[in-house]
Amino acid sequence: MNYKNKYIPLLFAPTLLTPLFAMSCIWHSNDNKMKITKERYNFYNLTNQYNIKQKEVNLYFKKGENVPYVSIAEMIKSLDGFLNADKISYYENWFSNSRTYFQGGNKMTVDWKKNKISVNSLDFFSFTKRSSTTNYSSHLKYLQYNAIKAKGHKPTTQFDLDKYNLDILNYYNKTLVPLPVFNTLFCSQNYYNLYFNGQNLYGAYFGLNDNQNGIDLIKKGGFENKPQNTIDRKTTLNHLLWTLDHFYGLKPQKGIDEFKKYLSDEDIRKILSTDVKDNNSAYSKLFYQKLNDLHTWMSMLSFYNDGDTKVNSLNTDSENEKSYNNIREKLLELRRNRFGYNEVPPVRFINNTAIISFDQFKTGTKEEISSPDAYKHDTYEFMKYVMKEIKKRGKTIKNIVMDLSLNGGGSVAAMMRALGFLTNRQIETYDYDTLEKMIYETVYKVDTNGDGKYNLADGYPEYKWHVLTGRNTFSAANSFAAIAREMGIAKIIGQHSGGGECSIMPNVLADGTSFVMSSNNASRIKNKYLLSQYRYQSIEGGIDPNTWFDYDKFYDDSEIDKLVNR
């Protein structure tokens, strides 16, 4: 959601301000003499989250290359239904080598001579339409949104494609960029991705993975088992380095300056190799062994592989994941000993304590929320359900323990709504953009009783809330525990949480390889006792509990009851 309202500067003559898709004669350098072919391909939208019509789209190819270019204007128009094409306009200086696009108070300048793309805010790329199936903002009222410049902030974020040997073309008054670059900027950041398999162009919500229904038909496209060429491999490497350098959010924690220096000569040789086995090996080593980050993984191999070859055929072990899985298996065994192989009850009671358990923050579709078992699909509905059960016990219940010990995260919007059940106060969250060097403060309220009002009748502050955490309390669950502790609306019990401060970002490389990584958007907590420049603190490494509690007792309700009644 875009809350910014920045001033659009006056345009200097001679300029031309037009709708996005209007044409004009402009006097500047061009790439008209390049040998570029325009070909038409079918586009298929694979999700019902957005209504995008099936159509033919233009893809542009340099001679001898299989990685297509796209016209920025044409592709935005083709994706109308996901992107809101009506929000974009542009102007050109007749004597420049650039085109500037406007979206609200934000702008993007594309300079094809210097191969640079500049934006005054990453919010420029946030012009998607609402999902047709899911309302991520339901029961949330945003009261305030502040953007605070952090150390190192610059007024313009620049994507230097020239440094990565990636081209921007001005071809017969069309601004062309490589499809993977367009996809990263306009789609991946908005949880949608484009795939070209040599036969068709596909659009998928979040991204494709090896295990989804119908994936074989897409993987067995025009590139399957076909030889690669050295030019395409260089483009794939360059796009990978460009993406990681700009959007991988854990570079500071891992001491990474540039990924080209981080990769070994052998890693680069294998990525550049025309043998897909070398490519797969290098990707696996990078994403699992080197980065060793639970928010980073591969979801699908490139289209040049045999269509039946899957990620699970590679070495995907990482030290971090081993530690995570060891504790997870321990807790699952304790669960099975207590509850058998049935699901953990949503809420259980012992003396004056209620214990609620759920393992993922979910935002259900409109259809799921209207179903009789909505609480199984949506965390807000789950919280309403369990609080109704707790209220049936009257005043006998004093403590509520929220068991997040096996909660690996999920929807941030669902996490935000769940926090509202612990308090009737305003809630503040803080996000640090590692690329822009900006802190974004969001103040909001939650309508927990569903009456359409946001007031003191919401929330359940009359109970003493506790959050049970451990190594597997990860991502959004880690943020939930950290915010609840800092606000003082819950005590944290158990073990050190699993961390994971960055939201995830799905990506597609030029060869079709799909991976997910820690993005440039990192959750923070605010320590009011520190100086402003140190106030917003990282939670990537997890947080300590207020009271330590042995893993062996996590499903011993009598021990939990004793602990919270001390």
Short mmCIF file of C-alpha atoms in Angstrom, two decimals, residues 64-316:
data_model
loop_
_atom_site.label_atom_id
_atom_site.label_comp_id
_atom_site.label_asym_id
_atom_site.label_seq_id
_atom_site.Cartn_x
_atom_site.Cartn_y
_atom_site.Cartn_z
CA GLY A 64 21.64 -14.98 -31.64
CA GLU A 65 20.02 -14.48 -28.22
CA ASN A 66 17.14 -16.33 -26.58
CA VAL A 67 16.55 -13.94 -23.68
CA PRO A 68 13.80 -11.58 -24.87
CA TYR A 69 13.48 -7.83 -24.45
CA VAL A 70 10.15 -6.18 -23.74
CA SER A 71 8.81 -2.70 -24.28
CA ILE A 72 8.09 -1.18 -20.86
CA ALA A 73 4.92 0.49 -22.14
CA GLU A 74 3.65 -2.55 -24.03
CA MET A 75 4.26 -4.97 -21.18
CA ILE A 76 2.56 -2.75 -18.58
CA LYS A 77 -0.44 -2.55 -20.88
CA SER A 78 -0.40 -6.33 -21.45
CA LEU A 79 -0.38 -6.93 -17.69
CA ASP A 80 -3.31 -4.61 -17.02
CA GLY A 81 -5.41 -6.40 -14.42
CA PHE A 82 -2.33 -7.06 -12.33
CA LEU A 83 -0.69 -3.69 -12.98
CA ASN A 84 -2.91 -0.62 -13.14
CA ALA A 85 -1.81 0.72 -16.51
CA ASP A 86 -3.96 3.86 -16.24
CA LYS A 87 -1.72 5.19 -13.45
CA ILE A 88 1.34 5.65 -15.65
CA SER A 89 2.28 8.58 -17.88
CA TYR A 90 5.62 9.71 -19.29
CA TYR A 91 7.46 12.70 -20.68
CA GLU A 92 10.57 13.03 -22.81
CA ASN A 93 13.10 15.77 -23.34
CA TRP A 94 13.58 16.06 -27.08
CA PHE A 95 17.36 16.30 -26.75
CA SER A 96 17.91 13.68 -24.06
CA ASN A 97 18.46 9.94 -24.19
CA SER A 98 15.90 9.08 -21.55
CA ARG A 99 12.23 8.74 -20.81
CA THR A 100 10.66 9.59 -17.45
CA TYR A 101 7.57 7.76 -16.26
CA PHE A 102 5.24 9.10 -13.58
CA GLN A 103 3.07 7.16 -11.17
CA GLY A 104 1.36 9.41 -8.63
CA GLY A 105 4.08 11.38 -6.89
CA ASN A 106 6.78 8.92 -7.91
CA LYS A 107 8.88 8.82 -11.04
CA MET A 108 11.23 6.51 -12.92
CA THR A 109 13.79 7.70 -15.46
CA VAL A 110 15.15 5.22 -18.01
CA ASP A 111 18.38 6.32 -19.71
CA TRP A 112 19.22 4.01 -22.61
CA LYS A 113 22.56 5.66 -23.39
CA LYS A 114 23.97 5.17 -19.88
CA ASN A 115 21.96 1.96 -19.27
CA LYS A 116 20.58 3.27 -16.00
CA ILE A 117 17.14 3.21 -14.38
CA SER A 118 16.50 5.69 -11.57
CA VAL A 119 13.53 6.07 -9.21
CA ASN A 120 12.85 8.65 -6.53
CA SER A 121 11.11 5.91 -4.53
CA LEU A 122 10.65 2.17 -4.89
CA ASP A 123 6.95 2.92 -4.41
CA PHE A 124 6.99 3.78 -8.10
CA PHE A 125 6.59 0.04 -8.77
CA SER A 126 3.59 -0.27 -6.44
CA PHE A 127 0.74 0.27 -8.85
CA THR A 128 -0.87 -3.16 -8.78
CA LYS A 129 -4.59 -3.70 -8.70
CA ARG A 130 -6.27 -5.37 -5.73
CA SER A 131 -6.41 -9.14 -5.72
CA SER A 132 -9.75 -10.39 -7.00
CA THR A 133 -9.78 -13.27 -4.51
CA THR A 134 -8.07 -12.02 -1.33
CA ASN A 135 -8.44 -8.85 0.75
CA TYR A 136 -5.11 -8.40 2.51
CA SER A 137 -6.19 -5.14 4.21
CA SER A 138 -9.40 -6.42 5.80
CA HIS A 139 -10.03 -5.32 9.42
CA LEU A 140 -6.97 -3.05 9.34
CA LYS A 141 -7.18 0.74 9.66
CA TYR A 142 -3.99 2.60 8.84
CA LEU A 143 -3.69 5.72 10.96
CA GLN A 144 -0.25 7.02 10.14
CA TYR A 145 2.66 6.30 7.82
CA ASN A 146 6.05 7.92 8.25
CA ALA A 147 9.10 7.63 6.02
CA ILE A 148 12.35 8.33 7.87
CA LYS A 149 15.70 8.70 6.13
CA ALA A 150 18.34 6.37 7.54
CA LYS A 151 22.10 6.59 7.32
CA GLY A 152 23.25 6.33 3.70
CA HIS A 153 19.91 7.37 2.19
CA LYS A 154 20.05 9.06 -1.22
CA PRO A 155 17.16 10.91 -2.89
CA THR A 156 17.37 8.63 -5.93
CA THR A 157 17.76 4.87 -6.12
CA GLN A 158 19.74 3.98 -9.22
CA PHE A 159 19.85 0.63 -10.99
CA ASP A 160 23.07 0.67 -12.99
CA LEU A 161 22.58 -1.96 -15.68
CA ASP A 162 25.72 -0.89 -17.52
CA LYS A 163 27.84 -2.15 -14.62
CA TYR A 164 26.31 -5.58 -15.19
CA ASN A 165 26.53 -5.51 -19.01
CA LEU A 166 22.74 -5.40 -19.33
CA ASP A 167 21.31 -3.26 -22.13
CA ILE A 168 18.49 -0.75 -22.35
CA LEU A 169 17.47 -0.06 -25.97
CA ASN A 170 15.65 2.77 -27.70
CA TYR A 171 14.22 0.90 -30.67
CA TYR A 172 11.85 2.84 -32.95
CA ASN A 173 10.73 4.98 -30.01
CA LYS A 174 10.14 1.95 -27.79
CA THR A 175 12.08 1.64 -24.54
CA LEU A 176 13.20 -1.98 -24.38
CA VAL A 177 14.69 -3.75 -21.37
CA PRO A 178 15.54 -7.43 -20.85
CA LEU A 179 12.47 -9.39 -19.74
CA PRO A 180 14.16 -10.59 -16.50
CA VAL A 181 14.96 -6.96 -15.55
CA PHE A 182 11.37 -5.84 -16.19
CA ASN A 183 10.13 -8.85 -14.24
CA THR A 184 12.32 -8.15 -11.20
CA LEU A 185 11.33 -4.49 -11.00
CA PHE A 186 7.65 -4.58 -11.89
CA CYS A 187 6.55 -8.11 -10.99
CA SER A 188 8.79 -9.93 -8.48
CA GLN A 189 8.54 -7.09 -5.95
CA ASN A 190 4.75 -7.43 -6.17
CA TYR A 191 4.65 -11.24 -5.80
CA TYR A 192 3.96 -12.02 -9.45
CA ASN A 193 6.42 -13.43 -11.98
CA LEU A 194 6.76 -13.80 -15.73
CA TYR A 195 8.19 -16.92 -17.40
CA PHE A 196 9.27 -17.43 -21.01
CA ASN A 197 9.81 -21.10 -21.83
CA GLY A 198 10.59 -20.67 -25.53
CA GLN A 199 6.98 -21.29 -26.57
CA ASN A 200 4.77 -19.04 -24.43
CA LEU A 201 4.92 -16.29 -21.84
CA TYR A 202 3.31 -17.17 -18.50
CA GLY A 203 2.37 -15.09 -15.49
CA ALA A 204 2.13 -16.72 -12.06
CA TYR A 205 1.20 -15.47 -8.62
CA PHE A 206 4.36 -15.60 -6.47
CA GLY A 207 6.10 -18.02 -8.84
CA LEU A 208 6.28 -21.49 -10.33
CA ASN A 209 7.57 -24.50 -8.44
CA ASP A 210 8.46 -28.06 -9.32
CA ASN A 211 5.55 -29.60 -7.42
CA GLN A 212 2.51 -27.63 -8.58
CA ASN A 213 -0.18 -29.11 -10.78
CA GLY A 214 0.43 -28.77 -14.49
CA ILE A 215 4.05 -27.68 -14.13
CA ASP A 216 5.24 -30.45 -16.48
CA LEU A 217 3.38 -28.88 -19.40
CA ILE A 218 5.20 -25.58 -18.84
CA LYS A 219 8.65 -27.09 -18.21
CA LYS A 220 8.41 -29.16 -21.39
CA GLY A 221 8.55 -26.07 -23.59
CA GLY A 222 10.74 -24.84 -26.39
CA PHE A 223 13.95 -24.81 -24.32
CA GLU A 224 13.75 -28.28 -22.75
CA ASN A 225 17.01 -30.19 -23.27
CA LYS A 226 18.08 -27.62 -25.86
CA PRO A 227 21.73 -26.42 -25.98
CA GLN A 228 22.43 -23.07 -24.35
CA ASN A 229 24.69 -20.42 -25.81
CA THR A 230 27.39 -18.38 -24.11
CA ILE A 231 25.62 -15.04 -24.63
CA ASP A 232 22.49 -16.21 -22.80
CA ARG A 233 24.59 -17.62 -19.97
CA LYS A 234 26.33 -14.26 -19.53
CA THR A 235 22.93 -12.54 -19.41
CA THR A 236 21.75 -15.03 -16.80
CA LEU A 237 24.82 -14.45 -14.62
CA ASN A 238 24.61 -10.67 -15.01
CA HIS A 239 20.93 -10.59 -14.08
CA LEU A 240 21.58 -12.83 -11.07
CA LEU A 241 24.36 -10.55 -9.81
CA TRP A 242 22.27 -7.42 -10.44
CA THR A 243 19.27 -8.88 -8.58
CA LEU A 244 21.25 -10.06 -5.56
CA ASP A 245 23.30 -6.86 -5.26
CA HIS A 246 20.17 -4.71 -5.14
CA PHE A 247 17.47 -6.82 -3.52
CA TYR A 248 19.12 -9.36 -1.22
CA GLY A 249 18.47 -7.85 2.21
CA LEU A 250 21.07 -9.70 4.29
CA LYS A 251 24.19 -8.44 2.52
CA PRO A 252 25.35 -6.38 5.55
CA GLN A 253 24.87 -9.25 8.03
CA LYS A 254 26.81 -11.62 5.77
CA GLY A 255 29.56 -9.11 4.98
CA ILE A 256 28.78 -9.10 1.25
CA ASP A 257 29.80 -6.02 -0.72
CA GLU A 258 29.25 -7.28 -4.26
CA PHE A 259 28.15 -10.77 -5.23
CA LYS A 260 30.67 -10.93 -8.04
CA LYS A 261 33.39 -10.85 -5.38
CA TYR A 262 31.41 -13.18 -3.09
CA LEU A 263 31.24 -15.92 -5.72
CA SER A 264 34.35 -17.94 -6.40
CA ASP A 265 35.89 -18.27 -9.84
CA GLU A 266 34.58 -21.84 -9.92
CA ASP A 267 31.05 -20.65 -9.04
CA ILE A 268 31.10 -18.16 -11.91
CA ARG A 269 32.55 -20.71 -14.32
CA LYS A 270 29.71 -23.12 -13.55
CA ILE A 271 27.01 -20.46 -13.91
CA LEU A 272 28.48 -19.46 -17.28
CA SER A 273 28.74 -23.08 -18.39
CA THR A 274 26.36 -24.22 -21.14
CA ASP A 275 25.90 -27.49 -19.22
CA VAL A 276 22.74 -27.31 -17.08
CA LYS A 277 24.26 -29.68 -14.53
CA ASP A 278 26.98 -27.12 -13.85
CA ASN A 279 24.38 -24.36 -13.59
CA ASN A 280 22.25 -26.34 -11.13
CA SER A 281 25.26 -27.22 -9.00
CA ALA A 282 26.38 -23.58 -8.78
CA TYR A 283 22.89 -22.32 -7.93
CA SER A 284 22.48 -24.96 -5.24
CA LYS A 285 25.82 -24.12 -3.68
CA LEU A 286 25.03 -20.40 -3.65
CA PHE A 287 21.50 -20.53 -2.28
CA TYR A 288 21.96 -23.31 0.27
CA GLN A 289 25.57 -23.76 1.33
CA LYS A 290 26.93 -20.22 0.92
CA LEU A 291 23.97 -18.01 1.87
CA ASN A 292 22.68 -20.56 4.41
CA ASP A 293 19.50 -18.50 4.85
CA LEU A 294 16.11 -20.07 5.66
CA HIS A 295 14.38 -17.37 3.64
CA THR A 296 16.35 -18.31 0.52
CA TRP A 297 15.71 -21.43 -1.54
CA MET A 298 15.20 -22.73 -5.09
CA SER A 299 11.71 -23.63 -6.28
CA MET A 300 12.23 -24.69 -9.91
CA LEU A 301 15.15 -25.53 -12.19
CA SER A 302 15.74 -23.77 -15.51
CA PHE A 303 13.72 -24.55 -18.64
CA TYR A 304 16.86 -25.98 -20.27
CA ASN A 305 16.77 -28.97 -17.94
CA ASP A 306 14.85 -32.13 -18.68
CA GLY A 307 11.30 -31.32 -17.63
CA ASP A 308 11.27 -34.16 -15.09
CA THR A 309 14.37 -32.95 -13.25
CA LYS A 310 13.50 -31.23 -9.96
CA VAL A 311 15.22 -29.20 -7.28
CA ASN A 312 15.09 -32.11 -4.82
CA SER A 313 17.59 -33.93 -7.03
CA LEU A 314 20.25 -31.42 -5.95
CA ASN A 315 22.19 -30.98 -2.72
CA THR A 316 19.96 -28.57 -0.80
#
